[in-house]
Coordinates of C-alpha atoms in Angstrom, one line a residue:
M16 CA 0.6 16.8 -4.9
S17 CA 2.9 15.1 -7.1
K18 CA 1.3 12.2 -8.9
S19 CA 3.4 9.6 -6.7
K20 CA 2.1 11.5 -3.7
Q21 CA -1.6 10.8 -5.2
I22 CA -0.8 7.0 -5.4
G23 CA 0.4 6.6 -2.2
T24 CA -2.2 8.7 -0.8
S25 CA -4.9 6.8 -2.7
A26 CA -3.6 3.2 -1.8
E27 CA -3.2 4.0 1.8
N28 CA -6.8 5.0 2.8
H29 CA -7.9 1.8 0.7
V30 CA -6.3 -0.2 3.2
V31 CA -7.4 2.1 6.2
D32 CA -11.1 1.5 4.6
Y33 CA -10.3 -1.8 4.5
I34 CA -8.8 -2.9 7.9
A35 CA -11.3 -0.3 9.9
T36 CA -14.1 -3.0 8.6
R37 CA -11.8 -5.9 9.9
G38 CA -11.2 -5.3 13.8
F39 CA -8.9 -2.2 13.0
A40 CA -11.9 0.1 13.7
G41 CA -9.4 3.1 14.7
A42 CA -7.3 3.1 11.9
E43 CA -6.1 5.9 9.7
R44 CA -3.9 7.5 7.1
R45 CA -0.6 8.4 9.5
A46 CA 1.0 11.8 9.3
L47 CA 4.5 12.1 7.1
F48 CA 6.8 12.2 9.9
G49 CA 10.0 12.7 9.1
V50 CA 13.7 11.1 8.3
N51 CA 12.0 8.9 11.6
D52 CA 8.8 7.3 10.1
R53 CA 6.6 5.5 11.6
G54 CA 4.8 3.7 9.4
D55 CA 1.6 4.7 7.1
I56 CA -1.3 4.2 9.0
T57 CA -2.0 4.7 12.9
G58 CA -4.1 3.4 15.5
T59 CA -3.1 0.1 15.4
P60 CA -2.0 -0.1 18.2
G61 CA 1.4 -2.8 18.9
V62 CA 1.3 -3.1 14.3
C63 CA 3.2 -0.9 12.3
W64 CA 1.8 -1.0 8.5
Q65 CA 3.7 0.3 5.3
V66 CA 1.4 0.9 2.0
K67 CA 3.2 0.5 -1.2
G68 CA 0.8 1.0 -4.3
G69 CA 0.8 1.8 -8.4
K70 CA 2.6 0.8 -11.3
M71 CA 5.6 0.9 -8.9
A72 CA 4.0 -1.8 -6.0
E73 CA 2.6 -4.0 -8.8
S74 CA 5.7 -5.0 -10.5
A75 CA 8.3 -4.7 -7.8
S76 CA 11.1 -7.3 -7.6
D77 CA 12.1 -9.5 -4.8
A78 CA 14.8 -7.1 -4.2
R79 CA 12.5 -4.2 -3.9
V80 CA 10.5 -5.6 -1.0
A81 CA 13.3 -6.6 0.6
E82 CA 14.0 -2.9 0.6
W83 CA 10.6 -2.0 2.1
M84 CA 10.8 -5.1 4.3
D85 CA 14.3 -3.4 5.8
E86 CA 12.7 0.2 6.0
L87 CA 9.3 -1.7 7.8
D88 CA 11.6 -2.5 10.4
D89 CA 13.0 0.7 11.2
Q90 CA 9.6 1.4 10.7
I91 CA 8.6 -0.6 13.8
A92 CA 11.4 0.3 15.8
N93 CA 10.0 3.8 15.3
S94 CA 6.6 3.2 16.5
G95 CA 7.4 0.7 19.0
S96 CA 5.6 -1.6 17.1
D97 CA 5.0 -5.2 17.7
H98 CA 4.8 -6.2 14.1
G99 CA 5.3 -5.0 11.3
V100 CA 3.3 -5.3 7.4
L101 CA 4.1 -3.9 4.4
I102 CA 0.7 -4.2 2.0
R103 CA 0.7 -4.3 -1.3
K104 CA -1.0 -3.2 -4.2
R105 CA -1.5 -6.6 -6.5
S106 CA -1.8 -5.9 -10.6
G107 CA -5.7 -6.3 -11.4
Y108 CA -7.0 -5.5 -7.9
G109 CA -8.0 -2.2 -6.8
A110 CA -9.8 -0.6 -4.1
K111 CA -12.9 -3.4 -3.7
R112 CA -9.6 -6.5 -3.9
V113 CA -7.3 -4.8 -1.1
G114 CA -7.9 -8.1 0.9
Q115 CA -6.6 -9.8 -2.3
W116 CA -3.1 -7.5 -2.5
Y117 CA 0.1 -8.9 -1.2
A118 CA 0.9 -8.2 2.7
H119 CA 4.2 -9.2 3.3
M120 CA 5.5 -10.3 6.9
R121 CA 8.8 -11.8 8.5
M122 CA 8.7 -15.2 9.0
Y123 CA 9.0 -14.9 12.4
T124 CA 6.5 -12.4 12.7
V125 CA 3.6 -15.6 11.2
Y126 CA 5.2 -17.6 13.8
D127 CA 4.3 -15.1 17.1
L128 CA 1.1 -14.0 15.7
L129 CA 0.4 -18.1 14.8
H130 CA 1.4 -18.7 18.5
K131 CA -0.7 -16.4 20.0
A132 CA -4.1 -16.3 18.1
A133 CA -3.9 -20.8 19.0
A134 CA -3.1 -19.1 22.7
L135 CA -6.3 -17.4 22.0
S136 CA -8.6 -19.4 20.6
K137 CA -10.5 -21.7 23.1
G138 CA -8.4 -20.4 26.2
G139 CA -5.5 -23.1 24.7
N140 CA -2.0 -22.3 25.1
G141 CA -0.9 -23.3 21.8
G142 CA -0.2 -26.5 22.0
C143 CA 0.3 -27.6 18.4
L144 CA 2.6 -24.9 17.4
A145 CA 6.1 -26.5 18.6
D146 CA 8.8 -23.6 19.7
M147 CA 10.4 -23.0 16.4
S148 CA 12.0 -20.2 17.4
S149 CA 15.7 -21.5 16.6
V150 CA 15.0 -22.3 12.8
L151 CA 13.1 -18.9 12.0
S152 CA 15.0 -16.2 10.4
D153 CA 14.0 -12.8 9.3
E154 CA 12.8 -14.6 5.9
V155 CA 10.0 -12.6 3.6
V156 CA 6.5 -14.0 3.7
T157 CA 4.1 -13.5 1.5
V158 CA 0.1 -13.8 2.1
S159 CA -2.8 -11.8 1.1
A160 CA -3.7 -8.6 3.3
E161 CA -7.0 -10.4 3.8
V162 CA -4.6 -13.4 5.9
A163 CA -2.8 -11.2 7.6
V164 CA -5.6 -9.0 8.7
R165 CA -7.2 -12.0 9.9
L166 CA -4.1 -13.2 11.5
L167 CA -3.3 -10.2 13.3
S168 CA -6.7 -9.9 14.9
D169 CA -7.0 -13.1 15.8
A170 CA -3.7 -13.4 17.8
G171 CA -5.3 -10.0 19.4
Y172 CA -4.7 -7.4 17.5
H173 CA -7.2 -4.7 17.0

C-alpha cells in the first residue's frame, strides 16, 4: 500500500472510530468503489462522508476544498444520501482530537439539518427558523467535526 493510501486509510479509521461512538454505531470504512465513488464511510444511512488526511489535507487551499466538495456532491448522488460531510485533518490535531478536525458542508445542508433538529426537539416544528431557501447557495460552511456529528445526530441521522 502506498504511503498516500496509508494516510487516507488511517484518517478514515480515525473518523469511523470517532463517529461510531457518537450515534453512528454502524459506521465503517467503505471499500473502494471505482468511478462511481460513494464516499469513504458507510453504515450511516442518509449521510455520505469524505475524509482527507495528511499534510495535503492540513494545508489545503480554499480552491482544493471546493474541488473536494464538488467530488462529495457526486458521491452524495452516487450513494443516494441526503447529505454529505467532508472531514479534513487539521494541523496539530491527531487521532485523539478528531472532533476538532474541520468538517465542511454546503450551507443548504447546515440549514436543512438545523431545521430538522429543531423540528425533532421537543416535538416542535422548527418555528424559529424562517424559510431561507431563497437566499441559500452552495457556499461551503466549515465547522468542527464534533459540531457536524452532533448536528447530524440531532437531526435524526444515526
